[in-house]
PDB file of C-alpha atoms in Angstrom:
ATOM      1  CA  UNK T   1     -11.923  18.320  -4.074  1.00 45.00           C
ATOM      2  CA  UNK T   2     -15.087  18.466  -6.350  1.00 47.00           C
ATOM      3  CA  UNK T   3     -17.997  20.984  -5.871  1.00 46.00           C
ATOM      4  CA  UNK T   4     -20.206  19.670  -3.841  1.00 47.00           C
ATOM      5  CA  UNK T   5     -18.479  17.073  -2.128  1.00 56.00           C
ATOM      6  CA  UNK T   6     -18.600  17.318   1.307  1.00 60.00           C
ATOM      7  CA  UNK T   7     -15.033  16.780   3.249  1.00 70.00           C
ATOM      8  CA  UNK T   8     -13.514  13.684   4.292  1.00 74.00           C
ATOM      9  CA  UNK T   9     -13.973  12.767   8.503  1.00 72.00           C
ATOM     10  CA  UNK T  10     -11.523  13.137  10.319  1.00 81.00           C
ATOM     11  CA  UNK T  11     -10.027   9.720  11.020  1.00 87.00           C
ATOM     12  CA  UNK T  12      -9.590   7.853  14.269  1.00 85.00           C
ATOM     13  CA  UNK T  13      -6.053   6.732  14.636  1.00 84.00           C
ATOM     14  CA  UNK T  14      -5.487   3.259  15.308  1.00 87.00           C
ATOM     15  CA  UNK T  15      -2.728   2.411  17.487  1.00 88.00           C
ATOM     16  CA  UNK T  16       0.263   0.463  15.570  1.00 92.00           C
ATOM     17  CA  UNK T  17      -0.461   1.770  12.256  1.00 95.00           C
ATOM     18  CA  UNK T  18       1.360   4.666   9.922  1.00 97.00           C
ATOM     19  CA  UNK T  19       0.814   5.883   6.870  1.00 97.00           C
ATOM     20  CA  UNK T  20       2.837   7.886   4.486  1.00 98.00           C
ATOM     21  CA  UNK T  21       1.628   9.364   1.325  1.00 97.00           C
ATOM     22  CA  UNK T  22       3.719  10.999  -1.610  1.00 97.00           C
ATOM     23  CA  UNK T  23       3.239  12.348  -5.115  1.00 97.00           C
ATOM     24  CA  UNK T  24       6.089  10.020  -7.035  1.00 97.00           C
ATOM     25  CA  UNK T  25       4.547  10.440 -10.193  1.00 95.00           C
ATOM     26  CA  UNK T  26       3.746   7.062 -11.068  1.00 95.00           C
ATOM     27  CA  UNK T  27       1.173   8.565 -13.956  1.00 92.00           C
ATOM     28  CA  UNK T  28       0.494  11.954 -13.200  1.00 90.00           C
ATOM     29  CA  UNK T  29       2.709  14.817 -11.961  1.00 91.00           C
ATOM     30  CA  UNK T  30       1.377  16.672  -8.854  1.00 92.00           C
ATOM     31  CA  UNK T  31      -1.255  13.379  -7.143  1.00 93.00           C
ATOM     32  CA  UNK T  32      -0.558  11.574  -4.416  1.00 96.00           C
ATOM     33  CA  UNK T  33       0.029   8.176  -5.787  1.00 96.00           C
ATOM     34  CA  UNK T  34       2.052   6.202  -3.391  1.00 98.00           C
ATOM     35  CA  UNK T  35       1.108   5.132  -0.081  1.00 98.00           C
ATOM     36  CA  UNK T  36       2.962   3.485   2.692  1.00 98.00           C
ATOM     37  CA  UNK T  37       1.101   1.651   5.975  1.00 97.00           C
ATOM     38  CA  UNK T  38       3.432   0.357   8.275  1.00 97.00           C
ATOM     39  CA  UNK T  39       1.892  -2.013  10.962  1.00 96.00           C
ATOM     40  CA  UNK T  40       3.744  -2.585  14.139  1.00 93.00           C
ATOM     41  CA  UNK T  41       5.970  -5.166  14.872  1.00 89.00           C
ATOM     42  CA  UNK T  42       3.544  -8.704  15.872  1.00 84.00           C
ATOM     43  CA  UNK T  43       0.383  -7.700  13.781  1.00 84.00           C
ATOM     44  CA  UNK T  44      -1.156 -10.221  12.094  1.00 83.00           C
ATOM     45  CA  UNK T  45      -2.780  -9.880   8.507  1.00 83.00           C
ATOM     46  CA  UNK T  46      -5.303 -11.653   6.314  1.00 82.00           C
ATOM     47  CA  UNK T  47      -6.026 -11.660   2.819  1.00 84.00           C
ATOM     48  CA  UNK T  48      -8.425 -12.769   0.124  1.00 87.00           C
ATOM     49  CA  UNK T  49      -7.370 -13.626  -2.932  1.00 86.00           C
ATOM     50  CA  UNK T  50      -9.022 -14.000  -6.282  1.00 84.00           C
ATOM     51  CA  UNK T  51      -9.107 -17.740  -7.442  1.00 84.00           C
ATOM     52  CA  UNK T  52      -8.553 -16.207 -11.204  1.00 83.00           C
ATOM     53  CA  UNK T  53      -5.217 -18.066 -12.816  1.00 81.00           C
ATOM     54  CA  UNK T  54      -5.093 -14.578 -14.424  1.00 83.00           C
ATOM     55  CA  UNK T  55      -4.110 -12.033 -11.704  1.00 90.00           C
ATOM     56  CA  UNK T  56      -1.542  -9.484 -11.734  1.00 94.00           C
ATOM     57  CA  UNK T  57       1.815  -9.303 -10.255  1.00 95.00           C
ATOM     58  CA  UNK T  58       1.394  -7.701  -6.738  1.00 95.00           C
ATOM     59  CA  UNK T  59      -1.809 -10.163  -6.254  1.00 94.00           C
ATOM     60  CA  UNK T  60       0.592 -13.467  -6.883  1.00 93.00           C
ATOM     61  CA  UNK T  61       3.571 -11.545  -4.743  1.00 94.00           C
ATOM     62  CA  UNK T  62       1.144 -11.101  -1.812  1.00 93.00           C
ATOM     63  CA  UNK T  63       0.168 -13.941  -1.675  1.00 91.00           C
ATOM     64  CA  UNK T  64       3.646 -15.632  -1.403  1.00 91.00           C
ATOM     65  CA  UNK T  65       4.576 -13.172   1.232  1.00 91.00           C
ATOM     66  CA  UNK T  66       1.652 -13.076   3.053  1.00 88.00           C
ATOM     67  CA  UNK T  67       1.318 -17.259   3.103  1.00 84.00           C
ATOM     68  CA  UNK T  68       5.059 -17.248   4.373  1.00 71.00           C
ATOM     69  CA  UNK T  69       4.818 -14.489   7.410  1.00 58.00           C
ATOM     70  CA  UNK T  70       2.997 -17.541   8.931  1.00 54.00           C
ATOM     71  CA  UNK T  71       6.267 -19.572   9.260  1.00 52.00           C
ATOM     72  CA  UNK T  72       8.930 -16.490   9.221  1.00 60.00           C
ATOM     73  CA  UNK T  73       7.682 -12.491  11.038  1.00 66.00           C
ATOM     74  CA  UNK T  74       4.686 -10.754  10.600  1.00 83.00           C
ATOM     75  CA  UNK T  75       4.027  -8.238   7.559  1.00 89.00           C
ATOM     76  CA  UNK T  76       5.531  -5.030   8.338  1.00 93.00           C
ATOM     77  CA  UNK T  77       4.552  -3.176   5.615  1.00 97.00           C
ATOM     78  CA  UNK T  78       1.764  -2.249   2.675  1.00 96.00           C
ATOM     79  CA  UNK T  79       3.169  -0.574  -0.362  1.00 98.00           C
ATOM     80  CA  UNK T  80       0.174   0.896  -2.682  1.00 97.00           C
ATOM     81  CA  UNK T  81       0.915   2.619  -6.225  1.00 97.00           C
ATOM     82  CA  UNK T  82      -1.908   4.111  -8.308  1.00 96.00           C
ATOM     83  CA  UNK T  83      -1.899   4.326 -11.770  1.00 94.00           C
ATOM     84  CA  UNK T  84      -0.764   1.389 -12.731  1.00 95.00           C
ATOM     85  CA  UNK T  85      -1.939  -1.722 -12.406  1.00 95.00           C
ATOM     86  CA  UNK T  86       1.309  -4.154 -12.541  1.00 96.00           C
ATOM     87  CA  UNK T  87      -1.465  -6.542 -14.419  1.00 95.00           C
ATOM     88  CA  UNK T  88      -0.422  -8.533 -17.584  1.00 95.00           C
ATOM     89  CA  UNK T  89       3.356  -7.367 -17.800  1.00 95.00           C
ATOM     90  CA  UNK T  90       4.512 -10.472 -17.551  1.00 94.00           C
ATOM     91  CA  UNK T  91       7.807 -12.117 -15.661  1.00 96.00           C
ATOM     92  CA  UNK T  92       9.055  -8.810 -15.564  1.00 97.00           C
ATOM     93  CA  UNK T  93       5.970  -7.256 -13.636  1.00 97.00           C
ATOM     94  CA  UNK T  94       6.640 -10.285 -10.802  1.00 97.00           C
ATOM     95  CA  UNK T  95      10.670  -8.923 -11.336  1.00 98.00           C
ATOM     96  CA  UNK T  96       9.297  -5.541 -10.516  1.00 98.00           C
ATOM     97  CA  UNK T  97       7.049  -6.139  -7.843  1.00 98.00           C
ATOM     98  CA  UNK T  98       9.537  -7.517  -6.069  1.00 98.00           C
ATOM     99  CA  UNK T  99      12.279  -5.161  -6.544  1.00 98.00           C
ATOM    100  CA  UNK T 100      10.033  -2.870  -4.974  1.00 98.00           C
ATOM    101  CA  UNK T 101       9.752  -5.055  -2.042  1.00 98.00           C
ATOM    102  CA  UNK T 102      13.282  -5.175  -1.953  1.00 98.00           C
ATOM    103  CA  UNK T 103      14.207  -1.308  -1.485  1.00 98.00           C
ATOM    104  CA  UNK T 104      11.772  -0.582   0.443  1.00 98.00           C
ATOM    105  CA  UNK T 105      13.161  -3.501   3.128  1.00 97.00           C
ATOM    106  CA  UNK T 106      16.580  -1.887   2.317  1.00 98.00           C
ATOM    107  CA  UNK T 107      15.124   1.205   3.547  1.00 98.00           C
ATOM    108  CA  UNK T 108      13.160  -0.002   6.851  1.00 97.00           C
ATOM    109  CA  UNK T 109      15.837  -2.703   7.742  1.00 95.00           C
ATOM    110  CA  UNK T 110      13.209  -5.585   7.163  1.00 93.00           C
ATOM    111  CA  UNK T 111      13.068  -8.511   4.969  1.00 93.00           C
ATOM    112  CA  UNK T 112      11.324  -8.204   1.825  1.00 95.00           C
ATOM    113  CA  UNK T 113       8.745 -10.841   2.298  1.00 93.00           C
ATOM    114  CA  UNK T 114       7.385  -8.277   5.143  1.00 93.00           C
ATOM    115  CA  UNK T 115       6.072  -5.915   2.570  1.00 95.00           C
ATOM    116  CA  UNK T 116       2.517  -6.463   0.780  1.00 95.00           C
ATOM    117  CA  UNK T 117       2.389  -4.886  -2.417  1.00 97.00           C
ATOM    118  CA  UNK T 118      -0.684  -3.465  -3.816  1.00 96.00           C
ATOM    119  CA  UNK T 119      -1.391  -1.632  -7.607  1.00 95.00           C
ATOM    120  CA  UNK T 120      -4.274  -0.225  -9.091  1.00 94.00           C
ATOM    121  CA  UNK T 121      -4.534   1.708 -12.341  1.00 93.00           C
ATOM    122  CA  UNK T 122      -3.666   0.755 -15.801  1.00 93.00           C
ATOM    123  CA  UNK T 123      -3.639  -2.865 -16.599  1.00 94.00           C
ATOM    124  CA  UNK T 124      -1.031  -4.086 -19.490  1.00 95.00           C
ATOM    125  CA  UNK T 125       1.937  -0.953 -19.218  1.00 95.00           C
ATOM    126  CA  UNK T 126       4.973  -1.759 -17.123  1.00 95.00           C
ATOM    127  CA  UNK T 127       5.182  -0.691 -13.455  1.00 96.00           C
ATOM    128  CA  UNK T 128       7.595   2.530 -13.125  1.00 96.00           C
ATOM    129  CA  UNK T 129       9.585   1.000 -10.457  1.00 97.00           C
ATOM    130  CA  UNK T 130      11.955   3.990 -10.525  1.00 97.00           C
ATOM    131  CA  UNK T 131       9.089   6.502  -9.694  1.00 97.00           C
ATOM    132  CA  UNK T 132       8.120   4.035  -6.812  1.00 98.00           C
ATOM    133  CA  UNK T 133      11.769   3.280  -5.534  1.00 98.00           C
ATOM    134  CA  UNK T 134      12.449   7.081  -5.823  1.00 98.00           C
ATOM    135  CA  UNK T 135       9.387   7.732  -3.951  1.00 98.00           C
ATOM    136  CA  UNK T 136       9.856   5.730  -1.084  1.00 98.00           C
ATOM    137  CA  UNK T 137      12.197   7.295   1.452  1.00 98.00           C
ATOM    138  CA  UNK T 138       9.909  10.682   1.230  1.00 98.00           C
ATOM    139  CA  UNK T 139       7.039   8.028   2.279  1.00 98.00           C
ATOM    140  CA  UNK T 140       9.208   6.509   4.606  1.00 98.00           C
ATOM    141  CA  UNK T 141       9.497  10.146   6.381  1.00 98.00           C
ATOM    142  CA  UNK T 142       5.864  10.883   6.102  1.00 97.00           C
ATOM    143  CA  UNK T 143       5.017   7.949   8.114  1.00 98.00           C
ATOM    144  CA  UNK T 144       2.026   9.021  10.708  1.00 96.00           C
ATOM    145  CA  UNK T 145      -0.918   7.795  12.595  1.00 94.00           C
ATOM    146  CA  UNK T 146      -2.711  10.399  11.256  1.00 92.00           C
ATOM    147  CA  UNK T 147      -2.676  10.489   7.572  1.00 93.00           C
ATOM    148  CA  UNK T 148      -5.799   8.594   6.324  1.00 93.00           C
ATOM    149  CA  UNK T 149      -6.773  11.209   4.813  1.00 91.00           C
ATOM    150  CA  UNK T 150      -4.318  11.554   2.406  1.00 93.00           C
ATOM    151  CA  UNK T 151      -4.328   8.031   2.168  1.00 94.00           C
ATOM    152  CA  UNK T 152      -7.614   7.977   0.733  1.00 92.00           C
ATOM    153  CA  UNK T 153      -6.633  10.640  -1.344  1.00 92.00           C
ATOM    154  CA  UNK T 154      -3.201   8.316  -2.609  1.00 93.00           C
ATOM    155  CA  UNK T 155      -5.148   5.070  -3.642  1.00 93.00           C
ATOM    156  CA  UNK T 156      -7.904   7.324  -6.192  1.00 89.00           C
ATOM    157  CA  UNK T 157      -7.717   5.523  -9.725  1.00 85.00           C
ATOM    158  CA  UNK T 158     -10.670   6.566 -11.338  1.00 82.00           C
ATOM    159  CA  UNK T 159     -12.664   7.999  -8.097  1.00 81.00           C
ATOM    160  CA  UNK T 160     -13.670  11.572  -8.434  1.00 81.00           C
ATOM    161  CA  UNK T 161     -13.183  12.024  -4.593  1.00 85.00           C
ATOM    162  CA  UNK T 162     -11.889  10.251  -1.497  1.00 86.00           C
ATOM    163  CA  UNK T 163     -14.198   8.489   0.612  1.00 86.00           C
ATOM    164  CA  UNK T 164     -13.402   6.745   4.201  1.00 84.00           C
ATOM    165  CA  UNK T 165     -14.965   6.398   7.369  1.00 84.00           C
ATOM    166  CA  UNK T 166     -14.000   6.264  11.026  1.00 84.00           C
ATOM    167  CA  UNK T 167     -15.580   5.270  14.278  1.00 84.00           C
ATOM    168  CA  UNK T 168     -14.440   4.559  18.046  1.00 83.00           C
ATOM    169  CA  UNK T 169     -15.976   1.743  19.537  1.00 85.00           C
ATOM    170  CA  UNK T 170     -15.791   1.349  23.390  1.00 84.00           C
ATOM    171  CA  UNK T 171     -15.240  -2.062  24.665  1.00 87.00           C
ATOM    172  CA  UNK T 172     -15.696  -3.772  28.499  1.00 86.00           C
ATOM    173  CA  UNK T 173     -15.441   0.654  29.147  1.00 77.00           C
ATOM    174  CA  UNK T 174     -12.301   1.312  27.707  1.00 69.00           C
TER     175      UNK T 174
END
């Protein structure tokens, strides 16, 4: 953490969700880099999309996945790298996206079109799919309500710090 900054919150956990975060070394050795949030079995998710015709590989996958859990289950899962960006790589970034999709299904006993991928970082280089495929079981094991934390910590690019926030609202007294 910087000098100066003053710690995260700690987080309220939300019911239905987990999060693992691992360093897989998607850019840099020694940062958390990968994060996992696994949303229980009936959630329902939205997205917004850009309308660019230019978007990057995870955007276009998300889309199709998250268009088609209205006919087949819900999403399951959100897979996040940092680092790189998966933008402008092409065929083969959509052929890497995907395979990430893929083993991490393999690995949670789900279909692939329940995972949402997500990549930030460096636009243009090609996504390390081994660093992310190698990472996942360790994320897989981390999974835990309370690890926002480190998830803010896992989806940095060019932040100098985490940020979040968490609040408990009490409904009808409960």
């Amino acid at each position: 953490m910087a000098v100066g900054t003053a710690p995260l919150p700690s987080f309220q956990p939300i019911s239905g969700v987990r999060l693992g975060v691992v360093e897989a070394g998607i850019k840099y050795q020694g940062r958390k880099d990968l994060v996992l949030i696994e949303l229980q079995k009936g959630s329902r998710c939205a997205g917004v999309f850009t309308r660019n015709v230019f978007c990057a590989a995870p955007v276009t996958l998300c889309r199709r996945h998250l268009q088609g859990s209205f006919s087949q289950s819900s999403p399951g899962y959100l897979l996040i790298n940092t680092g790189n960006a998966n933008a402008g790589t092409g065929e083969q970034g959509m052929l890497d996206a995907q395979r990430c999709c893929e083993r991490l299904a393999e690995l949670t006993d789900t279909n692939a079109t329940q995972v949402l991928p997500f990549s930030t970082g460096v636009i243009g280089e090609p996504l390390p799919v081994d660093a992310i495929c190698n990472g996942l079981p360790s994320a897989v094991e981390a999974l835990r309500e309370d690890n926002w934390a480190a998830a803010a910590e896992g989806i940095m690019t060019t932040d100098t710090r985490p940020k979040g926030y968490s609040a408990q609202v009490l409904y009808a007294g409960e």
